[in-house]
XYZ file of C-alpha atoms in Angstrom:
407
model
C 2.582 4.537 24.749
C 6.315 4.111 24.323
C 6.141 0.627 25.848
C 2.971 -0.438 24.018
C 4.973 -2.330 21.397
C 6.680 -4.375 24.098
C 3.306 -5.249 25.611
C 1.908 -6.225 22.207
C 4.882 -8.490 21.564
C 4.533 -10.115 25.001
C 0.858 -10.857 24.263
C 1.832 -12.409 20.924
C 4.440 -14.556 22.655
C 1.811 -15.780 25.124
C -0.479 -16.876 22.292
C 2.297 -18.510 20.246
C 2.069 -21.966 21.949
C -1.697 -22.088 21.347
C -1.263 -21.186 17.685
C 1.482 -23.791 17.366
C -0.874 -26.378 18.854
C -3.612 -25.414 16.395
C -1.190 -25.776 13.455
C -0.074 -29.158 14.747
C -3.670 -30.368 15.047
C -4.547 -29.105 11.576
C -1.544 -30.954 10.192
C -2.969 -34.194 11.576
C -6.357 -33.718 9.925
C -5.617 -35.762 6.793
C -4.365 -38.701 8.851
C -7.768 -39.055 10.530
C -9.461 -40.148 7.309
C -13.258 -40.160 7.230
C -13.437 -39.301 10.952
C -12.285 -35.747 10.144
C -15.321 -35.307 7.869
C -17.842 -35.921 10.623
C -19.743 -32.751 11.689
C -18.231 -32.351 15.150
C -14.550 -32.799 14.182
C -15.085 -30.572 11.147
C -16.409 -27.765 13.357
C -13.487 -28.202 15.736
C -10.942 -28.056 12.919
C -12.739 -25.012 11.471
C -12.454 -23.228 14.810
C -8.735 -24.008 15.056
C -8.191 -22.870 11.456
C -9.854 -19.510 12.085
C -7.939 -19.037 15.360
C -4.585 -19.911 13.811
C -5.143 -17.561 10.870
C -6.332 -14.585 12.946
C -2.830 -13.361 13.684
C -0.641 -10.523 12.513
C 2.579 -11.119 10.618
C 5.377 -8.610 10.161
C 7.233 -9.885 7.105
C 6.418 -9.035 3.526
C 4.281 -11.718 1.865
C 5.307 -12.974 -1.553
C 4.033 -11.089 -4.582
C 3.513 -14.542 -6.069
C 3.387 -13.313 -9.676
C 4.985 -16.178 -11.586
C 3.454 -15.718 -15.039
C 1.365 -13.116 -16.786
C -0.647 -13.147 -19.976
C 1.126 -10.689 -22.284
C 0.084 -10.457 -25.896
C -0.936 -13.920 -26.992
C 1.259 -15.880 -24.604
C 1.853 -16.623 -20.947
C 5.168 -15.019 -20.010
C 7.325 -15.923 -17.013
C 7.872 -13.163 -14.438
C 10.826 -12.925 -12.074
C 11.583 -10.396 -9.348
C 14.873 -8.511 -9.257
C 16.025 -5.717 -6.979
C 17.329 -2.929 -9.199
C 18.257 -0.487 -6.442
C 18.496 -1.359 -2.757
C 18.094 1.402 -0.182
C 17.718 1.257 3.624
C 13.952 1.835 3.816
C 12.824 0.457 0.472
C 13.981 -1.157 -2.746
C 13.246 -0.530 -6.401
C 11.820 -3.911 -7.392
C 11.480 -4.985 -11.023
C 9.065 -7.611 -12.335
C 11.188 -8.719 -15.263
C 9.739 -10.530 -18.284
C 12.498 -12.062 -20.413
C 10.285 -13.458 -23.175
C 8.629 -10.221 -24.325
C 9.661 -9.506 -27.914
C 8.515 -5.870 -28.151
C 9.803 -3.381 -25.586
C 7.065 -2.192 -23.235
C 6.725 1.184 -21.446
C 8.392 1.351 -18.037
C 5.979 2.082 -15.185
C 6.977 2.802 -11.593
C 4.179 1.983 -9.152
C 4.570 4.219 -6.094
C 3.012 2.180 -3.295
C 1.585 3.467 -0.016
C 3.586 3.282 3.190
C 0.497 2.985 5.343
C 0.657 -0.022 7.601
C 0.677 -2.665 4.863
C 3.370 -3.928 2.539
C 3.482 -3.042 -1.149
C 2.125 -6.520 -1.896
C -1.307 -5.017 -1.208
C -1.080 -3.857 -4.852
C -0.580 -7.384 -6.224
C -3.766 -7.153 -8.294
C -2.731 -3.760 -9.678
C 0.667 -5.110 -10.674
C -0.715 -8.249 -12.304
C -2.968 -6.175 -14.551
C -0.277 -3.625 -15.432
C 2.182 -6.388 -16.345
C 0.115 -7.369 -19.365
C 1.276 -4.338 -21.342
C 4.039 -2.705 -19.309
C 7.517 -3.165 -17.862
C 6.611 -2.769 -14.190
C 8.634 -1.602 -11.182
C 7.441 -0.890 -7.634
C 8.607 0.893 -4.498
C 9.025 -2.121 -2.205
C 8.947 -0.536 1.265
C 10.598 -2.226 4.242
C 9.242 -2.686 7.742
C 10.749 0.089 9.878
C 11.265 -2.308 12.797
C 13.737 -4.217 10.614
C 15.826 -1.127 9.754
C 18.642 -0.387 12.247
C 18.911 3.030 13.863
C 22.263 3.455 12.122
C 20.339 3.878 8.824
C 19.085 7.226 10.128
C 15.636 8.769 9.934
C 13.044 8.466 7.167
C 10.606 11.329 6.789
C 8.310 12.853 4.170
C 11.205 14.522 2.334
C 13.081 11.229 2.259
C 10.077 9.577 0.609
C 10.199 12.240 -2.125
C 13.944 11.672 -2.523
C 13.447 7.929 -2.897
C 10.908 8.455 -5.698
C 13.299 10.777 -7.510
C 16.205 8.333 -7.064
C 14.119 5.469 -8.420
C 13.176 7.430 -11.550
C 16.785 8.442 -12.078
C 17.694 4.764 -11.886
C 15.045 3.938 -14.515
C 16.219 6.712 -16.822
C 14.242 8.720 -19.396
C 10.888 7.580 -20.708
C 9.299 5.996 -17.634
C 5.779 6.583 -16.307
C 4.405 6.965 -12.768
C 1.362 5.366 -11.160
C 0.705 6.270 -7.536
C -1.973 4.778 -5.305
C -3.563 6.512 -2.301
C -1.387 8.167 0.354
C 1.834 8.687 -1.706
C 0.090 10.758 -4.389
C 1.261 13.917 -2.608
C 4.983 13.025 -2.359
C 4.825 11.508 -5.871
C 3.436 14.739 -7.334
C 6.035 16.697 -5.375
C 8.820 14.513 -6.803
C 7.636 15.083 -10.382
C 7.364 18.836 -9.779
C 10.925 19.032 -8.461
C 12.273 16.936 -11.340
C 10.398 19.019 -13.914
C 11.714 22.271 -12.447
C 15.258 20.855 -12.576
C 14.682 19.694 -16.181
C 15.747 16.228 -15.074
C 15.818 13.961 -18.167
C 14.337 11.159 -16.034
C 11.146 13.108 -15.317
C 8.279 10.678 -16.030
C 6.279 11.113 -19.231
C 2.963 10.606 -17.460
C 1.693 10.389 -13.913
C -1.453 8.594 -12.829
C -2.689 9.573 -9.364
C -5.291 7.172 -7.975
C -7.487 7.863 -4.932
C -4.895 10.127 -3.307
C -5.277 12.987 -0.772
C -4.030 15.906 -2.854
C -6.509 18.246 -1.133
C -8.291 16.741 1.874
C -10.471 19.841 2.267
C -12.612 18.493 -0.567
C -15.453 16.299 0.735
C -13.564 15.172 3.879
C -14.041 11.576 5.003
C -13.919 10.027 8.489
C -10.169 9.494 7.994
C -9.669 13.181 7.174
C -11.816 14.330 10.088
C -9.831 12.236 12.568
C -6.601 13.819 11.360
C -8.129 17.287 11.662
C -9.819 16.823 15.030
C -6.682 15.921 16.985
C -3.628 18.164 17.495
C -0.358 16.769 16.191
C 0.817 16.216 19.769
C -2.060 13.772 20.316
C -0.755 11.534 17.525
C 2.751 11.611 18.978
C 1.557 10.773 22.491
C -0.997 8.099 21.599
C 0.218 6.364 18.438
C 4.004 6.356 18.588
C 5.851 3.501 20.270
C 9.393 2.121 20.433
C 10.556 -1.035 18.664
C 11.479 -3.694 21.273
C 15.069 -4.800 21.806
C 14.682 -8.178 20.061
C 14.335 -6.593 16.571
C 16.956 -5.094 14.259
C 15.353 -1.659 14.519
C 15.453 -1.705 18.318
C 14.929 1.739 19.818
C 13.408 3.252 16.656
C 10.243 5.282 17.209
C 7.460 4.024 14.940
C 3.761 4.082 14.295
C 3.244 0.313 14.670
C 1.424 -1.522 11.917
C -0.743 -3.339 14.451
C -2.148 0.003 15.644
C -2.915 1.148 12.111
C -4.586 -2.182 11.330
C -6.694 -1.831 14.473
C -7.855 1.567 13.191
C -8.734 0.115 9.783
C -10.616 -2.814 11.301
C -12.547 -0.569 13.702
C -13.901 1.410 10.743
C -15.609 -1.741 9.407
C -15.741 -3.969 12.482
C -19.072 -5.542 11.573
C -17.927 -6.516 8.102
C -14.700 -8.119 9.359
C -16.605 -10.019 12.047
C -19.086 -11.271 9.456
C -16.241 -12.375 7.188
C -14.703 -14.491 9.947
C -18.043 -16.024 10.836
C -18.527 -16.877 7.181
C -15.012 -18.330 7.049
C -15.768 -20.581 10.012
C -19.042 -21.756 8.463
C -17.469 -22.495 5.074
C -14.726 -24.558 6.728
C -17.251 -26.351 8.938
C -19.327 -27.156 5.832
C -16.297 -28.521 3.994
C -16.286 -25.718 1.388
C -12.533 -25.283 1.526
C -12.150 -23.672 -1.908
C -14.594 -20.878 -1.069
C -12.987 -20.434 2.348
C -9.552 -20.074 0.749
C -10.518 -16.767 -0.884
C -11.261 -15.255 2.528
C -8.102 -16.773 4.024
C -5.952 -15.357 1.212
C -7.391 -11.865 1.739
C -6.736 -11.840 5.480
C -3.276 -13.349 5.126
C -2.386 -10.212 3.152
C -4.476 -7.841 5.272
C -2.918 -9.072 8.529
C 0.646 -8.596 7.255
C 1.550 -5.240 8.821
C 4.397 -2.785 8.389
C 5.644 -0.230 10.910
C 6.171 3.349 9.716
C 8.863 5.607 11.076
C 7.612 8.273 13.459
C 8.996 11.019 11.210
C 7.166 9.910 8.080
C 3.863 9.316 9.843
C 3.778 12.559 11.837
C 4.986 14.685 8.922
C 2.390 13.124 6.594
C -0.417 13.797 9.077
C 0.715 17.380 9.556
C 1.644 18.352 5.974
C -0.953 16.399 3.996
C -4.002 15.946 6.229
C -3.892 18.874 8.647
C -2.254 21.768 6.840
C -2.862 20.615 3.209
C 0.351 22.387 2.236
C 0.585 21.133 -1.359
C -2.974 22.237 -2.135
C -2.233 25.690 -0.684
C 1.016 26.067 -2.630
C 3.051 26.020 0.591
C 4.684 22.574 0.594
C 8.435 22.690 1.124
C 10.872 19.944 0.223
C 13.738 20.588 2.586
C 14.380 24.329 1.909
C 12.680 24.455 -1.477
C 9.099 25.317 -2.425
C 7.354 22.590 -4.410
C 5.831 24.101 -7.557
C 3.470 21.770 -9.486
C 3.102 24.573 -12.060
C 6.610 23.681 -13.247
C 5.254 20.431 -14.710
C 4.821 21.082 -18.435
C 5.447 17.805 -20.275
C 4.274 15.084 -17.870
C 0.672 14.173 -18.682
C -1.690 13.874 -15.706
C -4.432 11.298 -15.159
C -6.401 11.313 -11.917
C -8.735 8.506 -10.874
C -11.359 8.550 -8.112
C -13.992 6.120 -6.854
C -17.610 7.155 -6.463
C -17.974 5.362 -3.108
C -14.500 5.997 -1.701
C -14.816 6.430 2.076
C -11.071 6.997 2.536
C -10.371 9.649 -0.097
C -13.413 11.723 -1.025
C -14.412 12.797 -4.521
C -12.462 15.880 -5.568
C -9.434 15.248 -3.373
C -7.370 13.664 -6.155
C -8.715 15.683 -9.084
C -7.518 18.784 -7.207
C -4.120 18.019 -8.793
C -5.400 19.475 -12.080
C -5.811 22.897 -10.524
C -2.247 22.762 -9.183
C -0.596 21.688 -12.456
C -1.148 25.038 -14.157
C 1.699 24.497 -16.613
C -0.019 21.576 -18.329
C -2.054 22.201 -21.457
C -5.617 20.823 -21.421
C -4.868 17.880 -23.717
C -2.340 16.602 -21.159
C -4.959 16.389 -18.386
C -7.561 13.671 -17.895
C -9.819 12.666 -15.022
C -11.752 9.430 -14.533
C -14.471 8.990 -11.897
C -15.279 5.293 -11.564
C -18.861 4.663 -10.552
C -19.799 1.877 -8.172
C -16.430 1.387 -6.461
C -14.957 2.234 -3.084
C -11.332 2.937 -2.260
C -9.878 -0.480 -3.084
C -12.066 -0.896 -6.153
C -10.169 1.939 -7.828
C -7.036 -0.203 -8.160
C -8.195 -3.813 -7.727
C -11.095 -6.005 -8.776
C -13.134 -6.386 -11.939
C -13.930 -2.683 -12.467
C -10.268 -1.772 -12.125
C -9.396 -4.329 -14.801
C -12.231 -3.591 -17.210
C -12.918 0.120 -16.753
C -10.086 1.903 -14.934
C -7.059 0.105 -16.367
C -7.910 0.977 -20.009
C -7.785 4.653 -19.011
C -4.322 4.163 -17.495
C -3.063 2.114 -20.446
C -4.299 4.658 -22.989
C -2.661 7.547 -21.167
C 0.684 5.748 -21.038
C 0.395 4.687 -24.678
C -0.393 8.231 -25.767
C 2.678 9.621 -23.970
C 5.125 6.807 -24.709
């Protein structure tokens, strides 16, 4: 498997001329006038459009958040890197025209094959009432070997460093996979009486204890020995990239796993995309195109982070058992006494089962009952917890109220 990445890149290079030809033809569509609207040419252009768009990209898409409705006005938003680190930056969505200071919120994004832009919808909603920051993770294939390794403990360290950069009074919102390292970071900061310890932490659809109602994802991690993951999923970044020689779990492999879980749905979506384009319904087609442009933007994870996450979180469930170590130090969630906890789960989540996230309440024994809340959102799957209409109308008010209460 070490040379799989090289083979994947060679295949991409072979297809590049065909994709270039499709883009060129699509660029000529407007010049053909009414001829392009005839049924046969329209079907041909639709086919080329679907083919050209069905490709993976390896650079972070734009967050594309230019303005946000805050209070009674539309406020301009600009991105600024507050702290730059080798494997990820602390990115701030600054709003210069907000009169009243808003609570600082650090969104701890997953490092799971996609870029942090996957949380664009989450960020847009949070920006209405909060001063928002995010962990903007970098593609491991673009990080030189000289930057060293990046493992589970490093992820925890990055979260702590980002909160120390923000200073006292900030809040944490973590989505999916990083709920475990995020909770570990808060526990370590609380035990150290760090003044930058967040005032609240919201853990959303995260695998705190994967023994609770295990899903297909959990069962896969449990069924295979850790050596299987190393032998079958780890490859080496080809020479042409900055991170040449780095061992990674390639984003294209993780995407293939995601797609295989819902292969029929993705196939149906592309058939619908073709039909919408062939019927001239470009506006409706654009929604599908926008989704897959984001979904097909993939990020490579370092071998260390991936393997350690599989072993510590999904196989041995060390945090849930009270056995998680950060370097040479036991992580003790019971040390958290002042950081309020909100957990959120989705009724139909097929990635993180019901009970896996709420297990955090049993670990945070130092928190009084009034500092603990749980919200189970009916009618949503994994992504519906943090994006879509129910996130905006039903879940977000829970998050906003928790932050407001602790600010």
